[in-house]
PDB file of C-alpha atoms in Angstrom:
ATOM      1  CA  GLY M1149     -21.709  20.728  -6.295  1.00 92.00           C
ATOM      2  CA  ASP M1150     -19.049  19.957  -3.533  1.00 97.00           C
ATOM      3  CA  VAL M1151     -19.283  17.278  -0.929  1.00 97.00           C
ATOM      4  CA  ASP M1152     -18.812  19.780   2.096  1.00 96.00           C
ATOM      5  CA  ASN M1153     -21.049  20.908   5.186  1.00 96.00           C
ATOM      6  CA  ASN M1154     -23.951  21.539   3.049  1.00 95.00           C
ATOM      7  CA  THR M1155     -24.182  17.842   1.926  1.00 95.00           C
ATOM      8  CA  GLY M1156     -22.330  16.191   4.904  1.00 96.00           C
ATOM      9  CA  ASN M1157     -20.912  12.684   4.332  1.00 98.00           C
ATOM     10  CA  ILE M1158     -22.490  10.543   1.398  1.00 97.00           C
ATOM     11  CA  VAL M1159     -23.576   6.819   1.692  1.00 97.00           C
ATOM     12  CA  MET M1160     -25.273   5.451  -1.529  1.00 94.00           C
ATOM     13  CA  LEU M1161     -26.669   2.082  -2.396  1.00 96.00           C
ATOM     14  CA  GLY M1162     -25.866   2.529  -6.124  1.00 96.00           C
ATOM     15  CA  SER M1163     -23.538   4.873  -8.011  1.00 97.00           C
ATOM     16  CA  VAL M1164     -22.652   8.567  -7.231  1.00 97.00           C
ATOM     17  CA  MET M1165     -21.728  11.399  -9.578  1.00 96.00           C
ATOM     18  CA  ILE M1166     -20.297  14.399  -7.879  1.00 97.00           C
ATOM     19  CA  THR M1167     -20.004  17.457 -10.171  1.00 96.00           C
ATOM     20  CA  GLY M1168     -17.826  19.499  -7.726  1.00 97.00           C
ATOM     21  CA  SER M1169     -14.799  18.159  -5.192  1.00 98.00           C
ATOM     22  CA  VAL M1170     -14.758  16.298  -1.974  1.00 98.00           C
ATOM     23  CA  LEU M1171     -13.475  18.242   0.531  1.00 97.00           C
ATOM     24  CA  ASP M1172     -11.215  17.768   3.637  1.00 97.00           C
ATOM     25  CA  ASN M1173     -12.519  15.355   6.046  1.00 97.00           C
ATOM     26  CA  PHE M1174     -15.474  14.141   4.294  1.00 98.00           C
ATOM     27  CA  THR M1175     -16.505  10.491   3.183  1.00 98.00           C
ATOM     28  CA  VAL M1176     -18.266   9.234   0.203  1.00 98.00           C
ATOM     29  CA  LYS M1177     -19.098   5.528   0.072  1.00 98.00           C
ATOM     30  CA  ALA M1178     -21.044   3.747  -2.768  1.00 98.00           C
ATOM     31  CA  SER M1179     -21.902   0.092  -3.689  1.00 97.00           C
ATOM     32  CA  GLY M1180     -21.442   0.993  -7.342  1.00 97.00           C
ATOM     33  CA  ASN M1181     -19.134   3.554  -9.163  1.00 97.00           C
ATOM     34  CA  ILE M1182     -18.169   6.944  -7.838  1.00 97.00           C
ATOM     35  CA  ASP M1183     -17.356   9.788 -10.401  1.00 96.00           C
ATOM     36  CA  VAL M1184     -15.954  13.003  -9.082  1.00 97.00           C
ATOM     37  CA  ARG M1185     -15.672  15.795 -11.692  1.00 96.00           C
ATOM     38  CA  GLY M1186     -13.409  17.962  -9.411  1.00 97.00           C
ATOM     39  CA  THR M1187     -10.842  16.991  -6.963  1.00 97.00           C
ATOM     40  CA  VAL M1188     -10.558  14.803  -3.754  1.00 98.00           C
ATOM     41  CA  GLN M1189      -8.699  16.557  -1.088  1.00 97.00           C
ATOM     42  CA  LYS M1190      -7.977  15.090   2.448  1.00 97.00           C
ATOM     43  CA  ALA M1191     -10.986  12.882   2.378  1.00 98.00           C
ATOM     44  CA  SER M1192     -12.113   9.254   2.215  1.00 98.00           C
ATOM     45  CA  ILE M1193     -13.611   7.528  -0.955  1.00 98.00           C
ATOM     46  CA  GLU M1194     -14.867   3.839  -0.998  1.00 98.00           C
ATOM     47  CA  ALA M1195     -16.611   1.992  -3.620  1.00 98.00           C
ATOM     48  CA  GLU M1196     -17.408  -1.469  -4.768  1.00 97.00           C
ATOM     49  CA  GLY M1197     -17.118  -0.394  -8.479  1.00 96.00           C
ATOM     50  CA  ASP M1198     -14.643   1.923 -10.290  1.00 96.00           C
ATOM     51  CA  ILE M1199     -13.711   5.406  -8.743  1.00 97.00           C
ATOM     52  CA  ILE M1200     -12.982   8.102 -11.273  1.00 96.00           C
ATOM     53  CA  ILE M1201     -11.574  11.521 -10.081  1.00 97.00           C
ATOM     54  CA  ARG M1202     -11.300  13.597 -12.897  1.00 95.00           C
ATOM     55  CA  GLN M1203      -9.162  16.533 -11.623  1.00 95.00           C
ATOM     56  CA  GLY M1204      -6.934  14.316  -9.029  1.00 96.00           C
ATOM     57  CA  VAL M1205      -6.065  13.754  -5.602  1.00 97.00           C
ATOM     58  CA  ASN M1206      -4.449  16.291  -3.283  1.00 96.00           C
ATOM     59  CA  GLY M1207      -4.261  14.082  -0.118  1.00 96.00           C
ATOM     60  CA  ARG M1208      -1.780  15.932   2.104  1.00 95.00           C
ATOM     61  CA  ASP M1209      -0.849  12.373   3.406  1.00 95.00           C
ATOM     62  CA  GLU M1210      -4.539  11.666   4.857  1.00 96.00           C
ATOM     63  CA  ALA M1211      -6.638  11.047   1.675  1.00 97.00           C
ATOM     64  CA  ARG M1212      -7.664   7.234   1.193  1.00 97.00           C
ATOM     65  CA  ILE M1213      -9.136   6.121  -1.979  1.00 98.00           C
ATOM     66  CA  GLU M1214     -10.394   2.384  -2.173  1.00 98.00           C
ATOM     67  CA  THR M1215     -12.102   0.170  -4.520  1.00 97.00           C
ATOM     68  CA  THR M1216     -12.832  -3.267  -3.474  1.00 96.00           C
ATOM     69  CA  GLY M1217     -14.121  -4.670  -6.961  1.00 96.00           C
ATOM     70  CA  GLY M1218     -13.028  -2.052  -9.564  1.00 95.00           C
ATOM     71  CA  SER M1219     -10.185   0.255 -10.694  1.00 96.00           C
ATOM     72  CA  VAL M1220      -9.162   3.694  -9.894  1.00 97.00           C
ATOM     73  CA  PHE M1221      -8.785   6.493 -12.747  1.00 96.00           C
ATOM     74  CA  THR M1222      -7.474   9.792 -11.797  1.00 96.00           C
ATOM     75  CA  LYS M1223      -5.564  12.753 -13.243  1.00 94.00           C
ATOM     76  CA  MET M1224      -2.939  13.056 -10.571  1.00 96.00           C
ATOM     77  CA  VAL M1225      -2.110  11.723  -7.126  1.00 97.00           C
ATOM     78  CA  HIS M1226      -0.360  13.582  -4.394  1.00 97.00           C
ATOM     79  CA  SER M1227       0.586  12.214  -0.833  1.00 97.00           C
ATOM     80  CA  ALA M1228      -2.564   9.961  -0.970  1.00 98.00           C
ATOM     81  CA  LYS M1229      -3.179   6.126  -0.266  1.00 97.00           C
ATOM     82  CA  LEU M1230      -5.048   4.290  -3.189  1.00 97.00           C
ATOM     83  CA  ILE M1231      -6.082   0.804  -3.178  1.00 97.00           C
ATOM     84  CA  ALA M1232      -7.783  -0.852  -6.262  1.00 97.00           C
ATOM     85  CA  ASP M1233      -8.660  -4.538  -6.518  1.00 95.00           C
ATOM     86  CA  LYS M1234      -7.904  -4.147 -10.419  1.00 95.00           C
ATOM     87  CA  ASN M1235      -5.970  -1.171 -11.924  1.00 96.00           C
ATOM     88  CA  VAL M1236      -4.703   2.484 -10.841  1.00 96.00           C
ATOM     89  CA  ILE M1237      -4.460   4.541 -14.087  1.00 95.00           C
ATOM     90  CA  VAL M1238      -3.074   7.890 -13.704  1.00 96.00           C
ATOM     91  CA  ALA M1239      -2.881  10.427 -16.526  1.00 93.00           C
ATOM     92  CA  GLU M1240       0.044  12.688 -15.112  1.00 93.00           C
ATOM     93  CA  GLU M1241       1.789  11.976 -11.847  1.00 95.00           C
ATOM     94  CA  ILE M1242       1.876  10.075  -8.835  1.00 97.00           C
ATOM     95  CA  LEU M1243       3.918  11.974  -6.166  1.00 97.00           C
ATOM     96  CA  HIS M1244       4.898  10.622  -2.776  1.00 97.00           C
ATOM     97  CA  SER M1245       2.011   8.131  -2.416  1.00 97.00           C
ATOM     98  CA  ARG M1246       1.112   4.666  -1.511  1.00 97.00           C
ATOM     99  CA  VAL M1247      -0.567   2.861  -4.379  1.00 97.00           C
ATOM    100  CA  ASP M1248      -1.763  -0.808  -4.333  1.00 96.00           C
ATOM    101  CA  ALA M1249      -3.389  -2.376  -7.493  1.00 96.00           C
ATOM    102  CA  GLY M1250      -4.417  -5.963  -7.760  1.00 93.00           C
ATOM    103  CA  LYS M1251      -3.165  -5.985 -11.371  1.00 93.00           C
ATOM    104  CA  MET M1252      -1.447  -2.986 -12.833  1.00 95.00           C
ATOM    105  CA  VAL M1253      -0.510   0.758 -12.069  1.00 96.00           C
ATOM    106  CA  PHE M1254      -0.149   2.733 -15.392  1.00 96.00           C
ATOM    107  CA  CYS M1255       1.201   6.248 -15.456  1.00 93.00           C
ATOM    108  CA  ASN M1256       1.858   7.254 -18.989  1.00 82.00           C
ATOM    109  CA  GLY M1257       0.461  10.633 -20.039  1.00 82.00           C
ATOM    110  CA  LYS M1258       3.107  13.144 -21.896  1.00 84.00           C
ATOM    111  CA  ARG M1259       4.285  14.553 -18.471  1.00 85.00           C
ATOM    112  CA  ALA M1260       3.585  11.473 -16.448  1.00 92.00           C
ATOM    113  CA  GLN M1261       5.977  10.531 -13.786  1.00 95.00           C
ATOM    114  CA  ILE M1262       6.010   8.449 -10.534  1.00 97.00           C
ATOM    115  CA  VAL M1263       8.359   9.982  -7.661  1.00 97.00           C
ATOM    116  CA  GLY M1264       8.496   8.707  -4.170  1.00 96.00           C
ATOM    117  CA  GLY M1265       6.460   6.557  -2.087  1.00 96.00           C
ATOM    118  CA  VAL M1266       5.552   2.908  -2.370  1.00 96.00           C
ATOM    119  CA  ILE M1267       3.862   1.522  -5.359  1.00 97.00           C
ATOM    120  CA  ARG M1268       2.668  -2.189  -5.455  1.00 95.00           C
ATOM    121  CA  ALA M1269       1.019  -3.978  -8.281  1.00 95.00           C
ATOM    122  CA  GLY M1270       0.111  -7.722  -8.700  1.00 91.00           C
ATOM    123  CA  GLU M1271       1.248  -7.806 -12.281  1.00 92.00           C
ATOM    124  CA  GLU M1272       2.744  -4.561 -13.548  1.00 95.00           C
ATOM    125  CA  ILE M1273       4.084  -1.156 -12.734  1.00 97.00           C
ATOM    126  CA  ASN M1274       4.160   0.927 -16.139  1.00 97.00           C
ATOM    127  CA  ALA M1275       5.016   4.571 -16.342  1.00 96.00           C
ATOM    128  CA  ARG M1276       6.783   7.097 -18.600  1.00 96.00           C
ATOM    129  CA  VAL M1277       9.187   8.237 -15.840  1.00 97.00           C
ATOM    130  CA  ILE M1278       9.707   6.632 -12.537  1.00 98.00           C
ATOM    131  CA  GLY M1279      12.033   8.428 -10.021  1.00 97.00           C
ATOM    132  CA  ALA M1280      13.817  11.812  -9.883  1.00 94.00           C
ATOM    133  CA  GLU M1281      16.942  13.697 -10.917  1.00 93.00           C
ATOM    134  CA  SER M1282      17.566  13.819  -7.228  1.00 93.00           C
ATOM    135  CA  TYR M1283      17.733  10.170  -6.950  1.00 93.00           C
ATOM    136  CA  SER M1284      15.138  10.102  -4.343  1.00 90.00           C
ATOM    137  CA  ARG M1285      14.410   6.792  -2.686  1.00 94.00           C
ATOM    138  CA  MET M1286      10.998   5.012  -3.405  1.00 97.00           C
ATOM    139  CA  GLU M1287       9.852   1.387  -3.783  1.00 96.00           C
ATOM    140  CA  LEU M1288       8.071  -0.776  -6.506  1.00 97.00           C
ATOM    141  CA  HIS M1289       6.727  -4.034  -5.684  1.00 94.00           C
ATOM    142  CA  VAL M1290       5.317  -6.468  -8.482  1.00 94.00           C
ATOM    143  CA  GLY M1291       4.379  -9.885  -8.861  1.00 88.00           C
ATOM    144  CA  MET M1292       2.403 -10.395  -5.793  1.00 84.00           C
ATOM    145  CA  ASN M1293      -1.026  -9.387  -4.960  1.00 83.00           C
ATOM    146  CA  PRO M1294      -0.703  -6.324  -2.459  1.00 84.00           C
ATOM    147  CA  LYS M1295      -3.475  -7.816  -0.399  1.00 84.00           C
ATOM    148  CA  VAL M1296      -1.124 -10.856   0.210  1.00 81.00           C
ATOM    149  CA  LEU M1297       1.773  -8.738   0.909  1.00 80.00           C
ATOM    150  CA  GLN M1298      -0.567  -6.647   3.265  1.00 84.00           C
ATOM    151  CA  GLN M1299      -1.604  -9.586   5.402  1.00 85.00           C
ATOM    152  CA  PHE M1300       2.180 -10.776   5.824  1.00 84.00           C
ATOM    153  CA  SER M1301       3.224  -7.103   6.790  1.00 86.00           C
ATOM    154  CA  ASP M1302       0.155  -7.060   9.337  1.00 89.00           C
ATOM    155  CA  LEU M1303       1.029 -10.437  10.892  1.00 92.00           C
ATOM    156  CA  GLN M1304       4.730  -9.217  11.182  1.00 92.00           C
ATOM    157  CA  GLY M1305       3.598  -6.113  12.704  1.00 93.00           C
ATOM    158  CA  LEU M1306       1.343  -8.070  15.277  1.00 94.00           C
ATOM    159  CA  LEU M1307       4.281 -10.338  16.256  1.00 94.00           C
ATOM    160  CA  ASP M1308       6.479  -7.515  16.870  1.00 95.00           C
ATOM    161  CA  LYS M1309       3.845  -5.800  18.993  1.00 95.00           C
ATOM    162  CA  THR M1310       3.318  -9.155  20.741  1.00 95.00           C
ATOM    163  CA  LYS M1311       6.922  -9.792  21.630  1.00 94.00           C
ATOM    164  CA  GLU M1312       7.327  -6.041  22.836  1.00 95.00           C
ATOM    165  CA  GLU M1313       4.316  -6.406  25.197  1.00 94.00           C
ATOM    166  CA  LYS M1314       5.769  -9.788  26.457  1.00 94.00           C
ATOM    167  CA  ALA M1315       9.071  -8.478  27.052  1.00 94.00           C
ATOM    168  CA  SER M1316       7.639  -5.524  29.227  1.00 93.00           C
ATOM    169  CA  ILE M1317       5.491  -7.786  31.317  1.00 93.00           C
ATOM    170  CA  GLU M1318       8.502 -10.283  31.675  1.00 93.00           C
ATOM    171  CA  LYS M1319      10.341  -7.544  33.287  1.00 92.00           C
ATOM    172  CA  ASP M1320       7.525  -6.641  35.607  1.00 90.00           C
ATOM    173  CA  LEU M1321       7.171 -10.155  36.728  1.00 91.00           C
ATOM    174  CA  SER M1322      10.905 -10.524  37.291  1.00 90.00           C
ATOM    175  CA  THR M1323      10.753  -7.462  39.530  1.00 89.00           C
ATOM    176  CA  LEU M1324       7.681  -9.067  41.581  1.00 89.00           C
ATOM    177  CA  GLU M1325       9.380 -12.543  41.682  1.00 87.00           C
ATOM    178  CA  ASN M1326      12.603 -11.010  43.316  1.00 87.00           C
ATOM    179  CA  LYS M1327      10.301  -9.566  45.983  1.00 85.00           C
ATOM    180  CA  LYS M1328       8.370 -12.661  46.416  1.00 82.00           C
ATOM    181  CA  ARG M1329      11.578 -14.634  47.198  1.00 82.00           C
ATOM    182  CA  THR M1330      12.333 -12.231  50.191  1.00 80.00           C
ATOM    183  CA  GLY M1331       8.845 -12.539  51.580  1.00 78.00           C
ATOM    184  CA  GLN M1332       5.254 -12.390  51.351  1.00 79.00           C
ATOM    185  CA  LEU M1333       3.863  -9.964  48.540  1.00 83.00           C
ATOM    186  CA  PRO M1334       1.302  -7.471  49.547  1.00 87.00           C
ATOM    187  CA  LYS M1335      -2.140  -8.386  48.378  1.00 87.00           C
ATOM    188  CA  ASP M1336      -2.335  -5.688  45.517  1.00 89.00           C
ATOM    189  CA  GLN M1337       1.191  -6.885  44.258  1.00 88.00           C
ATOM    190  CA  MET M1338       0.261 -10.726  44.449  1.00 89.00           C
ATOM    191  CA  GLU M1339      -2.907  -9.799  42.333  1.00 90.00           C
ATOM    192  CA  ARG M1340      -0.775  -7.783  39.986  1.00 89.00           C
ATOM    193  CA  TYR M1341       1.626 -10.818  39.718  1.00 90.00           C
ATOM    194  CA  GLN M1342      -1.204 -13.302  38.990  1.00 91.00           C
ATOM    195  CA  MET M1343      -2.478 -11.007  36.243  1.00 92.00           C
ATOM    196  CA  TYR M1344       0.871 -10.692  34.757  1.00 91.00           C
ATOM    197  CA  VAL M1345       1.304 -14.578  34.673  1.00 92.00           C
ATOM    198  CA  GLY M1346      -2.031 -14.981  32.997  1.00 93.00           C
ATOM    199  CA  ARG M1347      -1.348 -12.476  30.258  1.00 93.00           C
ATOM    200  CA  LYS M1348       2.011 -13.857  29.610  1.00 93.00           C
ATOM    201  CA  GLU M1349       0.451 -17.092  28.864  1.00 94.00           C
ATOM    202  CA  LYS M1350      -1.993 -15.528  26.579  1.00 94.00           C
ATOM    203  CA  LEU M1351       0.836 -13.575  24.731  1.00 95.00           C
ATOM    204  CA  ASP M1352       2.786 -16.993  24.520  1.00 94.00           C
ATOM    205  CA  LYS M1353      -0.229 -18.535  22.744  1.00 94.00           C
ATOM    206  CA  ARG M1354      -0.822 -15.638  20.433  1.00 94.00           C
ATOM    207  CA  GLU M1355       2.836 -15.387  19.530  1.00 94.00           C
ATOM    208  CA  GLY M1356       3.194 -19.337  18.416  1.00 94.00           C
ATOM    209  CA  GLU M1357      -0.163 -18.626  16.423  1.00 94.00           C
ATOM    210  CA  VAL M1358       1.111 -15.594  14.655  1.00 93.00           C
ATOM    211  CA  MET M1359       4.539 -17.212  13.835  1.00 93.00           C
ATOM    212  CA  LEU M1360       2.894 -20.369  12.557  1.00 93.00           C
ATOM    213  CA  GLU M1361       0.631 -18.118  10.280  1.00 91.00           C
ATOM    214  CA  LEU M1362       3.847 -16.256   9.170  1.00 89.00           C
ATOM    215  CA  GLU M1363       5.653 -19.537   8.267  1.00 89.00           C
ATOM    216  CA  GLU M1364       2.460 -20.585   6.035  1.00 87.00           C
ATOM    217  CA  HIS M1365       2.362 -17.302   4.285  1.00 79.00           C
ATOM    218  CA  LYS M1366       6.341 -17.621   3.551  1.00 77.00           C
ATOM    219  CA  ALA M1367       5.620 -21.155   2.242  1.00 80.00           C
ATOM    220  CA  TYR M1368       2.794 -19.831   0.037  1.00 74.00           C
ATOM    221  CA  LEU M1369       4.889 -16.703  -1.287  1.00 70.00           C
ATOM    222  CA  GLY M1370       7.612 -19.182  -1.942  1.00 69.00           C
ATOM    223  CA  MET M1371       5.465 -21.409  -4.257  1.00 68.00           C
ATOM    224  CA  LEU M1372       4.403 -18.385  -6.347  1.00 64.00           C
ATOM    225  CA  GLU M1373       5.915 -18.006  -9.698  1.00 61.00           C
ATOM    226  CA  GLN M1374       8.093 -14.945 -10.483  1.00 58.00           C
ATOM    227  CA  HIS M1375       5.519 -13.198 -12.654  1.00 78.00           C
ATOM    228  CA  GLY M1376       5.752  -9.383 -12.658  1.00 91.00           C
ATOM    229  CA  LYS M1377       7.391  -6.565 -14.483  1.00 95.00           C
ATOM    230  CA  VAL M1378       8.189  -2.783 -14.491  1.00 97.00           C
ATOM    231  CA  CYS M1379       8.337  -0.811 -17.609  1.00 97.00           C
ATOM    232  CA  VAL M1380       9.439   2.605 -18.221  1.00 97.00           C
ATOM    233  CA  GLU M1381       9.063   4.392 -21.456  1.00 96.00           C
ATOM    234  CA  LYS M1382      11.578   7.380 -20.788  1.00 95.00           C
ATOM    235  CA  THR M1383      13.705   7.526 -17.797  1.00 96.00           C
ATOM    236  CA  LEU M1384      14.133   5.047 -14.781  1.00 97.00           C
ATOM    237  CA  PHE M1385      16.319   7.025 -12.276  1.00 97.00           C
ATOM    238  CA  PRO M1386      18.678   5.501  -9.487  1.00 97.00           C
ATOM    239  CA  GLY M1387      17.562   5.496  -5.974  1.00 96.00           C
ATOM    240  CA  VAL M1388      14.359   3.298  -7.077  1.00 97.00           C
ATOM    241  CA  GLU M1389      14.424  -0.104  -5.375  1.00 97.00           C
ATOM    242  CA  ILE M1390      12.565  -2.707  -7.411  1.00 97.00           C
ATOM    243  CA  TYR M1391      11.121  -5.840  -5.631  1.00 94.00           C
ATOM    244  CA  ILE M1392       9.861  -8.963  -7.386  1.00 90.00           C
ATOM    245  CA  LYS M1393       8.846 -11.768  -4.834  1.00 77.00           C
ATOM    246  CA  ASP M1394      11.694 -11.649  -2.257  1.00 76.00           C
ATOM    247  CA  GLN M1395      14.246 -10.309  -4.625  1.00 87.00           C
ATOM    248  CA  LYS M1396      15.467  -6.732  -4.531  1.00 93.00           C
ATOM    249  CA  PHE M1397      17.163  -4.707  -7.219  1.00 96.00           C
ATOM    250  CA  LYS M1398      18.430  -1.112  -6.404  1.00 96.00           C
ATOM    251  CA  VAL M1399      18.636   1.018  -9.431  1.00 97.00           C
ATOM    252  CA  SER M1400      22.088   2.575  -9.657  1.00 95.00           C
ATOM    253  CA  ASP M1401      22.053   3.770 -13.179  1.00 95.00           C
ATOM    254  CA  GLU M1402      19.772   5.569 -15.445  1.00 96.00           C
ATOM    255  CA  TYR M1403      17.624   3.273 -17.756  1.00 96.00           C
ATOM    256  CA  THR M1404      15.482   4.306 -20.642  1.00 96.00           C
ATOM    257  CA  ASN M1405      13.053   2.413 -22.832  1.00 96.00           C
ATOM    258  CA  ALA M1406      13.330  -0.609 -20.326  1.00 97.00           C
ATOM    259  CA  LYS M1407      11.252  -3.566 -19.065  1.00 97.00           C
ATOM    260  CA  ILE M1408      12.527  -5.244 -16.129  1.00 97.00           C
ATOM    261  CA  THR M1409      11.821  -8.871 -15.017  1.00 95.00           C
ATOM    262  CA  LEU M1410      13.016 -11.551 -12.867  1.00 92.00           C
ATOM    263  CA  GLU M1411      13.601 -15.225 -14.206  1.00 88.00           C
ATOM    264  CA  GLY M1412      15.002 -17.847 -12.358  1.00 81.00           C
ATOM    265  CA  GLY M1413      16.604 -15.538  -9.762  1.00 83.00           C
ATOM    266  CA  ASP M1414      18.181 -13.574 -12.536  1.00 91.00           C
ATOM    267  CA  TRP M1415      17.200  -9.741 -13.448  1.00 94.00           C
ATOM    268  CA  ARG M1416      16.444  -9.318 -17.028  1.00 94.00           C
ATOM    269  CA  PHE M1417      16.400  -6.247 -19.171  1.00 95.00           C
ATOM    270  CA  GLY M1418      14.438  -5.707 -22.443  1.00 96.00           C
ATOM    271  CA  THR M1419      12.662  -2.896 -24.173  1.00 97.00           C
ATOM    272  CA  TYR M1420       9.582  -1.086 -23.083  1.00 96.00           C
ATOM    273  CA  GLU M1421       6.228  -2.658 -23.611  1.00 93.00           C
ATOM    274  CA  LYS M1422       3.135  -0.523 -23.548  1.00 90.00           C
ATOM    275  CA  PRO M1423       0.184  -2.304 -21.902  1.00 88.00           C
ATOM    276  CA  GLU M1424      -2.954  -3.293 -23.592  1.00 79.00           C
ATOM    277  CA  LEU M1425      -5.929  -1.450 -21.698  1.00 76.00           C
ATOM    278  CA  ASP M1426      -9.315  -2.777 -21.903  1.00 74.00           C
ATOM    279  CA  ALA M1427     -12.088  -0.525 -23.762  1.00 67.00           C
ATOM    280  CA  ALA M1428     -13.427   0.721 -20.280  1.00 68.00           C
ATOM    281  CA  SER M1429      -9.764   1.730 -19.158  1.00 74.00           C
ATOM    282  CA  ALA M1430      -8.943   3.167 -22.535  1.00 70.00           C
ATOM    283  CA  LEU M1431     -12.037   5.433 -22.413  1.00 68.00           C
ATOM    284  CA  ALA M1432     -11.445   6.504 -18.903  1.00 69.00           C
ATOM    285  CA  MET M1433      -7.795   7.529 -19.798  1.00 67.00           C
ATOM    286  CA  THR M1434      -8.951   9.544 -22.924  1.00 66.00           C
ATOM    287  CA  GLY M1435     -11.431  11.276 -20.519  1.00 65.00           C
ATOM    288  CA  MET M1436      -8.769  12.156 -18.041  1.00 67.00           C
ATOM    289  CA  LYS M1437      -6.178  13.576 -20.901  1.00 61.00           C
ATOM    290  CA  ALA M1438      -9.307  15.483 -22.313  1.00 60.00           C
ATOM    291  CA  GLY M1439      -9.877  17.165 -18.976  1.00 55.00           C
ATOM    292  CA  ARG M1440      -6.199  18.099 -18.733  1.00 50.00           C
ATOM    293  CA  ARG M1441      -6.475  19.731 -22.034  1.00 47.00           C
ATOM    294  CA  ARG M1442      -9.352  21.956 -21.126  1.00 42.00           C
TER     295      ARG M1442
END
């Protein structure tokens, strides 16, 4: 049945099959595969193998689905975060979600579309429809493993946080130093002054280390080849922003039956290419579509 108050959270050394749904605020973790026959709501799913969610994810901005060694297969994704070491394969739609796939994001059923959110894939994003007639903004990132992009983003966030804290301490230090010039500081203020000096020294050191790491990441990203493509079978709408490496292409016209790549700094437009799925992925995709017909 469902993962709810009767079962509590599930932690399994092996694979798990859930014949019902995973309800709000519950967690399922497994060292193997996880197969959910119903839906996943505002919950957390973690596996080392494949994750199959046959009726889809309705995350309400709080669901997190992650596999560290496999792929995610599901019918649809609404307002959730998905992370897969390999592929994310969706039969119907991805709406206003954040999706990271080490290899490919594929959304290509008869009514399949990707609308809103941020979609990142190491190799390819392939869908029937991308964007919406309302021209709502969304981001597609291809050509770099999302884990590397996330490390870069985390380092940038840490640098910003460090600079912000350092600016606040420097302001307090300046106030205490002005008081110190006009006379002896009281004991409590002197202790605070010494604490601020020590904290600033640590922040200076951290800032230098993070900036060095960021430069190393930038150099690594710069050496990567410009692989990665976005393929859309039916319609790509304006409002979509496509990133390959550090290059950005903002879609301002509708495209149909298109493949978009970057070669030597130039954007290239070809005809749509359907990806070749391995046997396991094709079987899982068939299962999602069969579940939809039922």
